[in-house]
N, CA, C and O atoms as a Tinker XYZ file with bonds, in Angstrom:
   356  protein
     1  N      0.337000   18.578000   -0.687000    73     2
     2  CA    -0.792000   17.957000   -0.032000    64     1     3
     3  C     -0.539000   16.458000    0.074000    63     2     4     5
     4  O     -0.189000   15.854000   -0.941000    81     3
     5  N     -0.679000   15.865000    1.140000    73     3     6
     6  CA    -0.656000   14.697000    1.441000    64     5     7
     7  C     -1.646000   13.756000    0.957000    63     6     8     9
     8  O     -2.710000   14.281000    0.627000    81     7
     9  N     -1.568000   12.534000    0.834000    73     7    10
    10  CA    -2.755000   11.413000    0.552000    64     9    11
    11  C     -3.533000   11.326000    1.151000    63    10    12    13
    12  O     -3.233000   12.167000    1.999000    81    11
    13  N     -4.911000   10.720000    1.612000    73    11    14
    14  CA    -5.622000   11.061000    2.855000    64    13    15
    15  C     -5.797000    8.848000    2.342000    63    14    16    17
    16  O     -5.105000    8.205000    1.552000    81    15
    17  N     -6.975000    8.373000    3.219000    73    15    18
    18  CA    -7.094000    6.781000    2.843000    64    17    19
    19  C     -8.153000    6.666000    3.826000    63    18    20    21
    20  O     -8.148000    6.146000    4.942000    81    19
    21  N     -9.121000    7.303000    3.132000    73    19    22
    22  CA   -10.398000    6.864000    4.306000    64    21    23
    23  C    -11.052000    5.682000    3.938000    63    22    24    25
    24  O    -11.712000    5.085000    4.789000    81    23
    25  N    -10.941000    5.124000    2.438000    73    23    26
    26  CA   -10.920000    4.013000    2.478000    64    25    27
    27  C    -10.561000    2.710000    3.096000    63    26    28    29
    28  O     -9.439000    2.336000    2.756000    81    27
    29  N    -11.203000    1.892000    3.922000    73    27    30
    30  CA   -10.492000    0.444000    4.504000    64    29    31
    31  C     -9.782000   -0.320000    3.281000    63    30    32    33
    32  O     -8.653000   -0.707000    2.982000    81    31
    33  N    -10.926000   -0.319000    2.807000    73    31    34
    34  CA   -10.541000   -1.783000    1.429000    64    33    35
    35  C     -9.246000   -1.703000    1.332000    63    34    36    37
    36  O     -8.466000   -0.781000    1.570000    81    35
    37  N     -8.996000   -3.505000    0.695000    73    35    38
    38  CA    -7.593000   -3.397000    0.506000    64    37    39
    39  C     -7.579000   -4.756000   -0.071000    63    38    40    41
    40  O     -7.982000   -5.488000    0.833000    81    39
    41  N     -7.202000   -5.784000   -1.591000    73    39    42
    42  CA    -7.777000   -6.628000   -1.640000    64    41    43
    43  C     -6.425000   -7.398000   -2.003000    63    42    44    45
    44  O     -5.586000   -6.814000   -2.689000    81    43
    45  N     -6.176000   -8.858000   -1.499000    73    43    46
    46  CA    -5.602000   -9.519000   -2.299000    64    45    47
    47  C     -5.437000   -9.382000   -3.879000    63    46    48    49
    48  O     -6.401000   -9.306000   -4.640000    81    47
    49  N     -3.820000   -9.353000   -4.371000    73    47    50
    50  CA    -3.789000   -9.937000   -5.741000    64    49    51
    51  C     -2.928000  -11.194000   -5.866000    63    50    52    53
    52  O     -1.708000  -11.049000   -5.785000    81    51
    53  N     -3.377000  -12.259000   -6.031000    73    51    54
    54  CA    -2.767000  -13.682000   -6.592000    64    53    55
    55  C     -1.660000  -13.505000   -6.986000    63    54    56    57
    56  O     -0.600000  -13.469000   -6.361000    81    55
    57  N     -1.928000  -13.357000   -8.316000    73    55    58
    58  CA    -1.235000  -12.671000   -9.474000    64    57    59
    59  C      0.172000  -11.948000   -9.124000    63    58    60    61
    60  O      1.201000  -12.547000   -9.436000    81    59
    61  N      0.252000  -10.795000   -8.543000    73    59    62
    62  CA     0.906000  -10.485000   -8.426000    64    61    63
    63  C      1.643000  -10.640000   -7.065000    63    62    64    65
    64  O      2.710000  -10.038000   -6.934000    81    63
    65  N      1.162000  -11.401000   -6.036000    73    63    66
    66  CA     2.042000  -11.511000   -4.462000    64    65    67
    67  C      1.591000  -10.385000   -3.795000    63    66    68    69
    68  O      2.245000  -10.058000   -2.805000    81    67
    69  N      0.493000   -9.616000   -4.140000    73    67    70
    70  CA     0.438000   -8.164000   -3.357000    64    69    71
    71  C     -0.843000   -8.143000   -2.636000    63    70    72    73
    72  O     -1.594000   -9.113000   -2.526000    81    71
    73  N     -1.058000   -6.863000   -2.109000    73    71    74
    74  CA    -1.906000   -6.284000   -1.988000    64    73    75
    75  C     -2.060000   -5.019000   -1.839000    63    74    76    77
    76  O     -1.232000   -4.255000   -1.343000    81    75
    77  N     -3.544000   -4.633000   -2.426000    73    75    78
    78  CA    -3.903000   -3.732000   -3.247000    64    77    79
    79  C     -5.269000   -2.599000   -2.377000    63    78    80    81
    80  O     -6.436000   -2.833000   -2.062000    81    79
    81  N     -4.436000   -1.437000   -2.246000    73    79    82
    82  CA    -5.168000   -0.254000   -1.690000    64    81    83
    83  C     -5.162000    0.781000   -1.774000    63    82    84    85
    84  O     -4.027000    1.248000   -1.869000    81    83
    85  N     -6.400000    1.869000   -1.800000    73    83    86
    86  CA    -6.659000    3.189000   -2.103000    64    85    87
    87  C     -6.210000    4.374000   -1.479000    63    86    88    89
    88  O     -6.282000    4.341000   -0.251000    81    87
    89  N     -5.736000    5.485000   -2.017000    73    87    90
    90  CA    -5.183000    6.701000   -1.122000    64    89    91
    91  C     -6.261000    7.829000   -2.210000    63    90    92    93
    92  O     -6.751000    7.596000   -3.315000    81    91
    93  N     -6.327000    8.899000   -1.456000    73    91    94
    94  CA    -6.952000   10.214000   -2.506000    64    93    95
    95  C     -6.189000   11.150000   -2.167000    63    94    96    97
    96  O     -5.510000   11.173000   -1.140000    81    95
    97  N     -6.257000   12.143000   -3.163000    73    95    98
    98  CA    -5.435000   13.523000   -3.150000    64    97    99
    99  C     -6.340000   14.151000   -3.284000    63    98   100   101
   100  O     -6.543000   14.145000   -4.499000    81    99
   101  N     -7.323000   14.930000   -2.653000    73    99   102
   102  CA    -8.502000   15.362000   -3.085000    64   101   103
   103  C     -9.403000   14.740000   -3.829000    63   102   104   105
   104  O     -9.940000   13.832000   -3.194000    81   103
   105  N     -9.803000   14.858000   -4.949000    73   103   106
   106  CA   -10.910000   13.749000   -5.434000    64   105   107
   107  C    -10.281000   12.555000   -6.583000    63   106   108   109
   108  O    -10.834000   11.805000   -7.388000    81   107
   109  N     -8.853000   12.806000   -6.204000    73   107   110
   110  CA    -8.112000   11.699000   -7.325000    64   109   111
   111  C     -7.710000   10.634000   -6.470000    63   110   112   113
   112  O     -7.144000   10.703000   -5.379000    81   111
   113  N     -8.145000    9.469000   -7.229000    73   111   114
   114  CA    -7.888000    7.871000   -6.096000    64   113   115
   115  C     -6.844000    7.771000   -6.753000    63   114   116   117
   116  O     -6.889000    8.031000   -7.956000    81   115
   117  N     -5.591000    7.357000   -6.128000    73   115   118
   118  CA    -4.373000    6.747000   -6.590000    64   117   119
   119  C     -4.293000    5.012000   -5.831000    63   118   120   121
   120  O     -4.514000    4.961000   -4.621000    81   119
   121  N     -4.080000    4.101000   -6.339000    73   119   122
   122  CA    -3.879000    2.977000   -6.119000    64   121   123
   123  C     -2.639000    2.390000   -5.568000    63   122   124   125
   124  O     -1.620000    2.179000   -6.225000    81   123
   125  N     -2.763000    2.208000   -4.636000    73   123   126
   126  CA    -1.270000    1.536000   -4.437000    64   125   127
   127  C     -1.032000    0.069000   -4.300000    63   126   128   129
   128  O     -2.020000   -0.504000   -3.841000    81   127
   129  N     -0.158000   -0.606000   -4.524000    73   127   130
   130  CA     0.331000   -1.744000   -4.480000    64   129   131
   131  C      1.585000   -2.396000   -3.739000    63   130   132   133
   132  O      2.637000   -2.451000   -4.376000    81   131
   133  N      1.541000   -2.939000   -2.318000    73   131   134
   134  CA     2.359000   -3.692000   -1.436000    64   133   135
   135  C      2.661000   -4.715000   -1.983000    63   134   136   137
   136  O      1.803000   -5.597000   -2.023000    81   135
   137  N      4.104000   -4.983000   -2.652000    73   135   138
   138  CA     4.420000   -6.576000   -3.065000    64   137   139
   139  C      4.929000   -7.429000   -1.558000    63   138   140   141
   140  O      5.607000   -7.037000   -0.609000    81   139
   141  N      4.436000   -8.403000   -1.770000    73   139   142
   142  CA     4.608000   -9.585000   -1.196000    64   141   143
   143  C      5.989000   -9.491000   -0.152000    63   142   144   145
   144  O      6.062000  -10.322000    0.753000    81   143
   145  N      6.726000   -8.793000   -0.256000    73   143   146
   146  CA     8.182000   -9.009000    0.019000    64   145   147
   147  C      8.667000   -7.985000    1.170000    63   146   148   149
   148  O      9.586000   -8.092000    1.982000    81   147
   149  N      7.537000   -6.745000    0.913000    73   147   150
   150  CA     7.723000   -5.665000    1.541000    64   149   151
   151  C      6.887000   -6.008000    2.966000    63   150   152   153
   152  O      7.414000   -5.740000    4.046000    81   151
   153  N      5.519000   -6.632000    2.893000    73   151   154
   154  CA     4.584000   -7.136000    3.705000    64   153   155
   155  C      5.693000   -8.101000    4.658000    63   154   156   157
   156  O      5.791000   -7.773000    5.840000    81   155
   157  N      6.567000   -9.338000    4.144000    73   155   158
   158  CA     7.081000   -9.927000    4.656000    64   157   159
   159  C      8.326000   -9.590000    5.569000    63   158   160   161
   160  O      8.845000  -10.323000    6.410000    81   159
   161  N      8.773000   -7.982000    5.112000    73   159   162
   162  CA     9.705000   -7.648000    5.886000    64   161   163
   163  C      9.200000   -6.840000    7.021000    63   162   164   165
   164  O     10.004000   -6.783000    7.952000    81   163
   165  N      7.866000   -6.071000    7.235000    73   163   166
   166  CA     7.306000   -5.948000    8.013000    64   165   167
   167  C      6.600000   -6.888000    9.747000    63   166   168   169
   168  O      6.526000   -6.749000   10.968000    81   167
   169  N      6.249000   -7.809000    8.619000    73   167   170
   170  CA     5.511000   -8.962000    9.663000    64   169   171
   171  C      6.623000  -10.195000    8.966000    63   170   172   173
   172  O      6.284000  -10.738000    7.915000    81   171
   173  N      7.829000  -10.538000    9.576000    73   171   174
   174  CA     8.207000  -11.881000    9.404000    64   173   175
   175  C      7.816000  -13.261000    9.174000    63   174   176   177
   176  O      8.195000  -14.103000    8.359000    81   175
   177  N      6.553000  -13.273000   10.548000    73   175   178
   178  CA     6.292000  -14.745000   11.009000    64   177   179
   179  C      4.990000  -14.918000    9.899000    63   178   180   181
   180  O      4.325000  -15.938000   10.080000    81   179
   181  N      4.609000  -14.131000    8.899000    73   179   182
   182  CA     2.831000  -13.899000    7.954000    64   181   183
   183  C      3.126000  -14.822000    7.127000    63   182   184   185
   184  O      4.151000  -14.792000    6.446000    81   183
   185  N      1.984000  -16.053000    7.077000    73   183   186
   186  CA     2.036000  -17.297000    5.697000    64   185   187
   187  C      1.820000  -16.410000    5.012000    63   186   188   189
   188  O      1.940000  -15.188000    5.093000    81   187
   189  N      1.284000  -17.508000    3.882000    73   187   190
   190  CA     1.301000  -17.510000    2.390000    64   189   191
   191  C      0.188000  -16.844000    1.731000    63   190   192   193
   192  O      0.121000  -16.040000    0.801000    81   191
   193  N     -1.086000  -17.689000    2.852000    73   191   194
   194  CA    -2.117000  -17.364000    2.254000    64   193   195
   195  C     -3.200000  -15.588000    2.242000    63   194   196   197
   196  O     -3.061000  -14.459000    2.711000    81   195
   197  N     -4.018000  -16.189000    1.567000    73   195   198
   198  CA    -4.463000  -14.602000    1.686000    64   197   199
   199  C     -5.182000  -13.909000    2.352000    63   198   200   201
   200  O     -5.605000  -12.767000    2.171000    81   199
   201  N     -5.402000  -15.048000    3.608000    73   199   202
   202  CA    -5.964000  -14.150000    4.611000    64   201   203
   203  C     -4.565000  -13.791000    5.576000    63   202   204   205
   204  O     -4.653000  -12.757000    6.237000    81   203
   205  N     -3.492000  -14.455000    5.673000    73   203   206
   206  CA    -2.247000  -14.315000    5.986000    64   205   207
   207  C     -1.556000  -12.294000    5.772000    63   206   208   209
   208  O     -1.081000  -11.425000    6.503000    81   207
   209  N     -1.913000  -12.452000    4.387000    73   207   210
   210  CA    -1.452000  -11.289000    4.012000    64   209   211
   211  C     -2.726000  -10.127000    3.962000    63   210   212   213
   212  O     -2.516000   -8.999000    3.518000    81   211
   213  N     -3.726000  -10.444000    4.342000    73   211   214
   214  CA    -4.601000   -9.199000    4.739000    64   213   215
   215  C     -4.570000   -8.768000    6.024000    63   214   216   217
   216  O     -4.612000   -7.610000    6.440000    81   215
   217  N     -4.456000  -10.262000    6.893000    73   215   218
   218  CA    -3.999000   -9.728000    8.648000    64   217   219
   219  C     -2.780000   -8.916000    8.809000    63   218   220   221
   220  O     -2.849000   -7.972000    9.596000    81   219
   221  N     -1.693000   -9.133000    8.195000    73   219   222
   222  CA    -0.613000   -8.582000    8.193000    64   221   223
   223  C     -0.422000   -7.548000    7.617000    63   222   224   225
   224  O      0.721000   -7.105000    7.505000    81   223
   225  N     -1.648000   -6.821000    7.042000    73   223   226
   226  CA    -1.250000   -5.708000    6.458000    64   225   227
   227  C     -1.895000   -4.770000    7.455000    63   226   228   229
   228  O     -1.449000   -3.725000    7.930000    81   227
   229  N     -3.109000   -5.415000    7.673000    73   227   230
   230  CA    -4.111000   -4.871000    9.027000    64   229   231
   231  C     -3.305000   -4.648000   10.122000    63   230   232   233
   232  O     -3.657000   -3.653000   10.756000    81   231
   233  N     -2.593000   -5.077000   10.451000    73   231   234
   234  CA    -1.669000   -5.013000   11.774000    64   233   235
   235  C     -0.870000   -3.806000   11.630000    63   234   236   237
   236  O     -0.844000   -2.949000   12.513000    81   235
   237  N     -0.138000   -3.701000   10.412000    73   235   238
   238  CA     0.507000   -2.407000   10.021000    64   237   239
   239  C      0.456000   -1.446000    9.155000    63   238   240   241
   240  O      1.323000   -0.816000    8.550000    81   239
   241  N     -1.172000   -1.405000    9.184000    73   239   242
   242  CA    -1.603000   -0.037000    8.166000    64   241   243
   243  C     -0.862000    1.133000    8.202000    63   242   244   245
   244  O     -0.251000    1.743000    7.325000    81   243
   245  N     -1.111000    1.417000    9.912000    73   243   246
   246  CA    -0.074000    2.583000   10.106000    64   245   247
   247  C      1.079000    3.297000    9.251000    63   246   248   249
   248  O      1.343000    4.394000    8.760000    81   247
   249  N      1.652000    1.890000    9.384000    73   247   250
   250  CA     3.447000    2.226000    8.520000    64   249   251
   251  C      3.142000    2.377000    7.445000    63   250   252   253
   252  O      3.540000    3.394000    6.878000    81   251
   253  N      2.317000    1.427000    6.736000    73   251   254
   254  CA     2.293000    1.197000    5.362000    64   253   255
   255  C      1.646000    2.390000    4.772000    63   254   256   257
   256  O      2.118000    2.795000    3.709000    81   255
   257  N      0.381000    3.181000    5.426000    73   255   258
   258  CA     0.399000    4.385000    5.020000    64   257   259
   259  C      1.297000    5.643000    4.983000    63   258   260   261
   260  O      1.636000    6.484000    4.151000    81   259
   261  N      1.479000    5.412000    6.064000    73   259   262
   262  CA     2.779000    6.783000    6.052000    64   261   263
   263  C      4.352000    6.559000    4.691000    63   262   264   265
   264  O      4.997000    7.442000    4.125000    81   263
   265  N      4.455000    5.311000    4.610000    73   263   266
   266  CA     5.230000    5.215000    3.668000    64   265   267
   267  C      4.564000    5.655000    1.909000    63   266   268   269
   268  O      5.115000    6.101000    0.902000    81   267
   269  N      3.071000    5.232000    2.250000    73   267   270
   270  CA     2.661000    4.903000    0.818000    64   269   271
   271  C      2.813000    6.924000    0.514000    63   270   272   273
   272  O      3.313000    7.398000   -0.506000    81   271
   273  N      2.321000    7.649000    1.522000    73   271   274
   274  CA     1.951000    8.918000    1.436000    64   273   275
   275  C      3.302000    9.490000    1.040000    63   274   276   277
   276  O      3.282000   10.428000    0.243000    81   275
   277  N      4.465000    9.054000    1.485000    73   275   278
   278  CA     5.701000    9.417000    1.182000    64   277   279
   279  C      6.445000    9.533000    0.122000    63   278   280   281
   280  O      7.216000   10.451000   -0.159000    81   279
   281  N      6.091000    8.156000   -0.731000    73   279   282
   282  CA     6.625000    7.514000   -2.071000    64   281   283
   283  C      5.531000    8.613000   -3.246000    63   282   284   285
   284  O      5.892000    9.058000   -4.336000    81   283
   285  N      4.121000    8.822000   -2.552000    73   283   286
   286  CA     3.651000    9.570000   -3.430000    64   285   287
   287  C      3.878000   11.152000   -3.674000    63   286   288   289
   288  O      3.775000   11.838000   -4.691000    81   287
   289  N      4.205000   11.440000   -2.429000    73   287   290
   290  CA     4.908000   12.706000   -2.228000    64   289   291
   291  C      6.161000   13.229000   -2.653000    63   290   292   293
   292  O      6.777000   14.292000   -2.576000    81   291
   293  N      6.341000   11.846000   -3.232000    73   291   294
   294  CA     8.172000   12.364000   -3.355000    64   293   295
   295  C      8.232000   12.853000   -5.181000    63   294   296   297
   296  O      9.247000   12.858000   -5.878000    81   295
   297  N      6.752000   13.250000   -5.637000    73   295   298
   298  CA     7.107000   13.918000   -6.787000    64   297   299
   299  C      6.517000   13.016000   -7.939000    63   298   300   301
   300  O      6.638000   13.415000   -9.097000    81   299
   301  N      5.815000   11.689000   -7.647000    73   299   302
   302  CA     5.607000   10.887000   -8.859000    64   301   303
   303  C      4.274000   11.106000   -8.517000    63   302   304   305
   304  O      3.594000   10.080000   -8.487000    81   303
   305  N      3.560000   12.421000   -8.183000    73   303   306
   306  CA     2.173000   12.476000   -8.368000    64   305   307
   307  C      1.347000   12.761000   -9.568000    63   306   308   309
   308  O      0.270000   13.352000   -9.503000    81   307
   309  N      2.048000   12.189000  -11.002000    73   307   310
   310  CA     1.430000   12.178000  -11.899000    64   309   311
   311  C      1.006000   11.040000  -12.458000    63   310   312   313
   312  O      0.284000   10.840000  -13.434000    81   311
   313  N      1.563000   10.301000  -11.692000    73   311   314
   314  CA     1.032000    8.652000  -11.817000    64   313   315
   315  C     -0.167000    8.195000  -10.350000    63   314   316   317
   316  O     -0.269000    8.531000   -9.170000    81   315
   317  N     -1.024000    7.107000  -11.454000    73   315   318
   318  CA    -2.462000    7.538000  -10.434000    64   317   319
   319  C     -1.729000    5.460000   -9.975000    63   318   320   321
   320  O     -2.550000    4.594000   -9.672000    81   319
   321  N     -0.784000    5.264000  -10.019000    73   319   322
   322  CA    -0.904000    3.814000   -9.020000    64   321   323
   323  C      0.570000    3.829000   -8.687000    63   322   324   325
   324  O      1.395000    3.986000   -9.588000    81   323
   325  N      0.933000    3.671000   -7.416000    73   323   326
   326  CA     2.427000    3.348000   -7.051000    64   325   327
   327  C      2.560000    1.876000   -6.356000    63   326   328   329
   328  O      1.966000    1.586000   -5.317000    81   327
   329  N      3.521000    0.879000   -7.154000    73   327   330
   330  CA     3.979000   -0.142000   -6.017000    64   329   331
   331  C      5.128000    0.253000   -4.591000    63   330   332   333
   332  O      6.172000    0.894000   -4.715000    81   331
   333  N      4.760000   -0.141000   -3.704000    73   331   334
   334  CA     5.833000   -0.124000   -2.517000    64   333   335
   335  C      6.796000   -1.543000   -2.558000    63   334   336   337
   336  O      6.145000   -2.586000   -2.624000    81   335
   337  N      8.008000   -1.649000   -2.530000    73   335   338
   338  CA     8.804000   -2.343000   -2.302000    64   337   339
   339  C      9.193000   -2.855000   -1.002000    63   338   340   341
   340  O      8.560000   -2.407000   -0.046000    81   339
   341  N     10.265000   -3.851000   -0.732000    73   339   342
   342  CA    10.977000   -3.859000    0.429000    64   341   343
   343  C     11.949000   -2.365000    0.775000    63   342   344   345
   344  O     12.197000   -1.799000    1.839000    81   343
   345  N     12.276000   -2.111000   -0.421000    73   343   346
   346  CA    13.453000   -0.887000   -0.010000    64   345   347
   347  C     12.659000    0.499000    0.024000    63   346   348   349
   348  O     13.145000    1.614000    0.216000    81   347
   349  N     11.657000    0.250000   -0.150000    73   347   350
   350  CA    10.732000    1.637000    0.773000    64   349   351
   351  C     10.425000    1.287000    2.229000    63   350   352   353
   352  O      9.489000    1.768000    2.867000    81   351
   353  N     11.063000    0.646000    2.560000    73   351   354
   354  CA    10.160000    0.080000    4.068000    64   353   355
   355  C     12.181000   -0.038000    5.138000    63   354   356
   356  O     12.237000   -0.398000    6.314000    81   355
């Protein structure tokens, strides 16, 4: 079974260079986490800031879901948060 993400939300983290959004597997929320690096190899020209990196994620939800659904699929569905990298993308 695939992730579903009817959730929008998706929030800046400082802290970590990321940002941070929800997938479900039926009634289990798994969390995922886009570092900074992966966002940037997507959208090149995206500043720093954090509305920078919420437009730019907005622009390519698309991908970023289908990847996130992938990485979770690939068997680590016993963990309820996955980060995405550059080398998932």
């Amino acid at each position: 079974m695939s992730v579903n993400f009817p959730n929008p939300s998706r929030s800046f983290e400082a802290s970590g260079n990321r940002v941070c959004f929800w997938g479900y597997d039926n009634v289990i929320e798994i969390a995922f986490f886009l570092e900074g690096d992966a966002l940037k190899k997507l959208c090149p020209g995206m500043g720093d800031t954090e509305a920078s990196f919420l437009k730019a994620f907005d622009s390519v939800k698309a991908r970023i879901y289908e990847v996130a659904d992938k990485v979770y699929m690939r068997g680590h569905k016993s963990s309820f948060s996955h980060v995405l990298s550059a080398k998932d993308f």
